[in-house]
Amino acid sequence: MTLARRASAEFTGTALLVAAVVGSGIAATRLSPHQVGLQLLENAVATALALTALILTFGPVSGAHFNPVVSAVDWWLGRPARTGLTGRDLLAYTLAQTAGAVGGAILANLMFGLPAISVATTARSSSNLWLAETVATGGLVLLIVALARSGRAVTAPAAVGAYIGAAYWWTSSTSFANPAVTIGRMFSDTFAGIAPASTPAFLAAQLAGGLLAGAAIAWWYPGTAPTAADVVVPHAEQEAAPR
């Protein structure tokens, strides 16, 4: 499976994920005006189900990371045993995921008759939200890699979807947990949007969560297993390339 093919799967999968997040947020506000709790429930359920389906769809091609932190941790933890992504893969995946996220927000805007790009104005800037993003991202990465290293990556689609759906509710930030998705959500001034001024702190918190998860994985799941490269799910062999 060539890198171009895998990167295109990451682009498309991330785009559809953001389209699901933003689109379901728009639909929720229209279907349930003035009922914020119900809007969040509708948004969470749609996102969790869409994420599960997208992992099942694109996982066999690229692993279905859809998240630069997941890709970065896969690259870092895989270096000693030469499993996981190469440095070139990581760059390609990150660019594809970020571009896909922006494209997904634009797609959602257009599907609901809104301007293609509307810069979000929803401020999400407080220390409790940054803490929530650190915890949400760390928990997500820990879940994914723990499943891979224990030979249970086949359960990842359901497990990851369930985690994100639940984290909408048990984190104060509603669990963005993904730098690419965070960037994409800047381009839609809707229920799921985040103001550009709030984004850098969210990105920093997500990276911190990834680092903490990497340390936890090294402690709780040392070494690698034959299936350790199956992040998020078992997928095609990668091209041989220098790291």
Short mmCIF file of C-alpha atoms in Angstrom, two decimals:
data_model
loop_
_atom_site.label_atom_id
_atom_site.label_comp_id
_atom_site.label_asym_id
_atom_site.label_seq_id
_atom_site.Cartn_x
_atom_site.Cartn_y
_atom_site.Cartn_z
CA MET A 1 0.00 0.00 0.00
CA THR A 2 1.76 3.15 -1.21
CA LEU A 3 2.16 6.21 0.96
CA ALA A 4 0.08 8.26 -1.48
CA ARG A 5 -2.78 5.80 -1.14
CA ARG A 6 -2.55 5.74 2.64
CA ALA A 7 -2.31 9.54 2.89
CA SER A 8 -5.38 9.92 0.68
CA ALA A 9 -7.28 7.60 3.05
CA GLU A 10 -6.20 9.76 5.99
CA PHE A 11 -7.29 12.91 4.14
CA THR A 12 -10.71 11.51 3.26
CA GLY A 13 -11.33 9.86 6.60
CA THR A 14 -10.45 12.99 8.55
CA ALA A 15 -12.55 15.13 6.21
CA LEU A 16 -15.59 12.92 6.72
CA LEU A 17 -15.00 12.84 10.48
CA VAL A 18 -14.99 16.64 10.69
CA ALA A 19 -17.99 16.81 8.37
CA ALA A 20 -19.79 14.51 10.81
CA VAL A 21 -18.76 16.60 13.84
CA VAL A 22 -19.66 19.95 12.30
CA GLY A 23 -22.65 18.74 10.30
CA SER A 24 -24.29 16.98 13.23
CA GLY A 25 -23.70 20.09 15.33
CA ILE A 26 -25.49 22.25 12.77
CA ALA A 27 -28.34 19.76 12.48
CA ALA A 28 -28.67 19.54 16.26
CA THR A 29 -29.06 23.29 16.67
CA ARG A 30 -31.71 23.35 13.97
CA LEU A 31 -33.63 20.32 15.23
CA SER A 32 -33.41 21.13 18.93
CA PRO A 33 -33.20 24.92 19.32
CA HIS A 34 -32.74 26.20 22.87
CA GLN A 35 -32.00 22.66 24.18
CA VAL A 36 -28.23 22.64 24.56
CA GLY A 37 -28.08 19.32 26.39
CA LEU A 38 -30.03 17.58 23.64
CA GLN A 39 -27.88 19.26 21.01
CA LEU A 40 -24.73 17.89 22.65
CA LEU A 41 -26.25 14.41 22.86
CA GLU A 42 -27.16 14.44 19.18
CA ASN A 43 -23.70 15.72 18.25
CA ALA A 44 -21.97 13.10 20.44
CA VAL A 45 -23.96 10.13 19.15
CA ALA A 46 -23.50 11.10 15.51
CA THR A 47 -19.77 11.65 15.97
CA ALA A 48 -19.22 8.36 17.81
CA LEU A 49 -21.11 6.35 15.21
CA ALA A 50 -19.43 8.11 12.29
CA LEU A 51 -15.97 7.60 13.79
CA THR A 52 -16.61 3.89 14.26
CA ALA A 53 -17.77 3.55 10.66
CA LEU A 54 -14.84 5.55 9.29
CA ILE A 55 -12.28 3.45 11.17
CA LEU A 56 -13.88 0.33 9.72
CA THR A 57 -13.80 1.88 6.24
CA PHE A 58 -10.28 3.30 6.11
CA GLY A 59 -8.49 1.25 8.76
CA PRO A 60 -7.42 -1.51 6.36
CA VAL A 61 -5.76 1.11 4.15
CA SER A 62 -3.97 3.52 6.50
CA GLY A 63 -4.73 2.39 10.03
CA ALA A 64 -7.36 5.15 10.33
CA HIS A 65 -5.39 7.50 12.57
CA PHE A 66 -7.26 10.69 11.55
CA ASN A 67 -5.22 12.42 14.28
CA PRO A 68 -1.67 13.86 14.19
CA VAL A 69 -1.07 13.01 17.86
CA VAL A 70 -1.93 9.36 17.27
CA SER A 71 0.38 9.32 14.24
CA ALA A 72 3.19 11.02 16.17
CA VAL A 73 2.97 8.58 19.05
CA ASP A 74 2.89 5.66 16.62
CA TRP A 75 6.08 6.99 14.99
CA TRP A 76 7.84 7.67 18.29
CA LEU A 77 7.01 4.38 20.00
CA GLY A 78 7.76 2.38 16.87
CA ARG A 79 11.27 3.74 16.32
CA PRO A 80 13.23 1.22 18.46
CA ALA A 81 11.72 -1.83 16.74
CA ARG A 82 11.16 -0.10 13.37
CA THR A 83 7.40 -0.64 13.56
CA GLY A 84 4.70 1.94 12.92
CA LEU A 85 5.14 5.05 10.81
CA THR A 86 8.36 6.34 9.30
CA GLY A 87 9.31 10.01 9.52
CA ARG A 88 8.14 10.54 5.95
CA ASP A 89 4.85 8.79 6.75
CA LEU A 90 4.31 11.03 9.78
CA LEU A 91 4.76 14.20 7.74
CA ALA A 92 2.42 12.97 5.00
CA TYR A 93 -0.21 11.78 7.47
CA THR A 94 -0.15 15.06 9.42
CA LEU A 95 -0.51 17.21 6.32
CA ALA A 96 -3.26 14.98 4.93
CA GLN A 97 -5.18 14.95 8.21
CA THR A 98 -5.00 18.72 8.64
CA ALA A 99 -6.01 19.47 5.06
CA GLY A 100 -8.79 16.91 5.30
CA ALA A 101 -10.13 18.47 8.50
CA VAL A 102 -10.38 21.90 6.87
CA GLY A 103 -12.03 20.35 3.84
CA GLY A 104 -14.50 18.51 6.06
CA ALA A 105 -15.59 21.72 7.77
CA ILE A 106 -16.10 23.39 4.40
CA LEU A 107 -18.09 20.37 3.19
CA ALA A 108 -20.38 20.50 6.23
CA ASN A 109 -20.95 24.22 5.80
CA LEU A 110 -21.93 23.74 2.17
CA MET A 111 -24.21 20.77 2.88
CA PHE A 112 -26.23 22.91 5.27
CA GLY A 113 -26.44 25.95 3.00
CA LEU A 114 -23.90 28.07 4.86
CA PRO A 115 -20.94 30.01 3.47
CA ALA A 116 -18.11 27.65 2.58
CA ILE A 117 -15.85 29.26 5.18
CA SER A 118 -17.06 31.10 8.26
CA VAL A 119 -14.40 31.70 10.89
CA ALA A 120 -15.62 30.43 14.26
CA THR A 121 -16.24 32.93 17.05
CA THR A 122 -16.86 30.50 19.92
CA ALA A 123 -14.20 31.20 22.55
CA ARG A 124 -12.97 28.12 24.41
CA SER A 125 -10.23 29.55 26.58
CA SER A 126 -9.85 28.56 30.21
CA SER A 127 -7.53 26.34 32.23
CA ASN A 128 -10.22 23.74 32.94
CA LEU A 129 -10.76 23.25 29.19
CA TRP A 130 -7.02 22.87 28.61
CA LEU A 131 -6.84 20.27 31.37
CA ALA A 132 -9.79 18.46 29.82
CA GLU A 133 -8.09 18.38 26.43
CA THR A 134 -4.90 17.00 27.98
CA VAL A 135 -6.83 14.23 29.71
CA ALA A 136 -9.06 13.46 26.73
CA THR A 137 -6.16 13.21 24.27
CA GLY A 138 -3.98 11.21 26.64
CA GLY A 139 -6.79 8.76 27.32
CA LEU A 140 -7.52 8.33 23.63
CA VAL A 141 -3.88 7.61 22.73
CA LEU A 142 -3.48 5.27 25.69
CA LEU A 143 -6.57 3.32 24.62
CA ILE A 144 -5.46 2.97 21.01
CA VAL A 145 -1.88 1.88 21.72
CA ALA A 146 -2.88 -0.40 24.59
CA LEU A 147 -5.23 -2.25 22.25
CA ALA A 148 -2.51 -2.55 19.61
CA ARG A 149 0.21 -3.72 22.00
CA SER A 150 -2.05 -6.30 23.61
CA GLY A 151 -3.21 -7.74 20.29
CA ARG A 152 -6.75 -6.38 20.49
CA ALA A 153 -6.59 -3.75 17.74
CA VAL A 154 -9.52 -5.41 16.00
CA THR A 155 -11.77 -3.98 18.74
CA ALA A 156 -10.54 -0.41 18.16
CA PRO A 157 -13.40 0.83 15.95
CA ALA A 158 -16.01 0.22 18.64
CA ALA A 159 -13.71 1.15 21.52
CA VAL A 160 -12.53 4.45 20.02
CA GLY A 161 -16.04 5.43 18.96
CA ALA A 162 -17.35 4.67 22.45
CA TYR A 163 -14.53 6.61 24.11
CA ILE A 164 -15.08 9.75 22.04
CA GLY A 165 -18.86 9.55 22.43
CA ALA A 166 -18.51 9.29 26.21
CA ALA A 167 -15.78 11.94 26.44
CA TYR A 168 -18.18 14.48 24.92
CA TRP A 169 -19.88 14.31 28.31
CA TRP A 170 -17.21 13.62 30.92
CA THR A 171 -14.78 16.33 29.73
CA SER A 172 -15.57 20.03 29.98
CA SER A 173 -14.08 20.66 26.53
CA THR A 174 -16.31 18.03 24.86
CA SER A 175 -13.12 16.16 23.91
CA PHE A 176 -11.72 17.58 20.68
CA ALA A 177 -8.64 15.39 21.41
CA ASN A 178 -7.26 15.93 17.92
CA PRO A 179 -5.14 18.82 16.54
CA ALA A 180 -6.34 18.35 12.96
CA VAL A 181 -9.99 18.34 13.99
CA THR A 182 -9.38 21.39 16.18
CA ILE A 183 -7.92 23.30 13.24
CA GLY A 184 -10.76 22.21 10.97
CA ARG A 185 -13.38 23.39 13.44
CA MET A 186 -12.01 26.94 13.23
CA PHE A 187 -13.56 27.20 9.76
CA SER A 188 -17.20 26.83 10.79
CA ASP A 189 -18.92 29.41 13.00
CA THR A 190 -21.44 26.87 14.27
CA PHE A 191 -22.17 24.71 17.32
CA ALA A 192 -18.89 22.77 16.97
CA GLY A 193 -16.64 25.72 16.13
CA ILE A 194 -13.65 27.06 18.03
CA ALA A 195 -12.30 30.59 17.68
CA PRO A 196 -8.78 30.80 16.18
CA ALA A 197 -7.54 32.62 19.29
CA SER A 198 -8.52 29.62 21.42
CA THR A 199 -6.85 27.06 19.16
CA PRO A 200 -3.13 27.31 20.13
CA ALA A 201 -3.80 26.44 23.77
CA PHE A 202 -5.98 23.49 22.72
CA LEU A 203 -3.21 22.23 20.43
CA ALA A 204 -0.63 22.54 23.21
CA ALA A 205 -2.88 20.65 25.63
CA GLN A 206 -3.44 17.88 23.09
CA LEU A 207 0.30 17.51 22.49
CA ALA A 208 0.84 17.38 26.25
CA GLY A 209 -1.75 14.63 26.47
CA GLY A 210 0.08 12.69 23.79
CA LEU A 211 3.37 12.99 25.67
CA LEU A 212 1.79 11.82 28.92
CA ALA A 213 0.19 8.90 27.12
CA GLY A 214 3.56 7.95 25.61
CA ALA A 215 5.12 7.85 29.08
CA ALA A 216 2.24 5.80 30.46
CA ILE A 217 2.46 3.33 27.59
CA ALA A 218 6.20 2.89 28.11
CA TRP A 219 5.50 2.08 31.78
CA TRP A 220 2.41 -0.10 31.46
CA TYR A 221 3.06 -1.68 28.04
CA PRO A 222 6.85 -1.92 27.67
CA GLY A 223 8.39 -3.46 24.57
CA THR A 224 6.51 -4.30 21.42
CA ALA A 225 4.35 -7.19 20.28
CA PRO A 226 4.03 -8.60 16.74
CA THR A 227 0.85 -6.56 16.37
CA ALA A 228 2.31 -3.34 17.80
CA ALA A 229 2.21 -1.57 14.44
CA ASP A 230 -1.58 -2.00 14.18
CA VAL A 231 -2.43 1.57 15.17
CA VAL A 232 -5.36 2.22 15.07
CA VAL A 233 -6.37 -1.11 13.47
CA PRO A 234 -4.63 -3.86 11.46
CA HIS A 235 -3.78 -2.45 8.04
CA ALA A 236 -1.77 -3.01 4.90
CA GLU A 237 2.04 -3.21 4.94
CA GLN A 238 3.80 0.10 4.47
CA GLU A 239 6.39 0.97 1.89
CA ALA A 240 9.94 0.39 3.01
CA ALA A 241 11.47 3.79 3.71
CA PRO A 242 14.27 5.28 5.84
CA ARG A 243 13.24 6.61 9.24
#
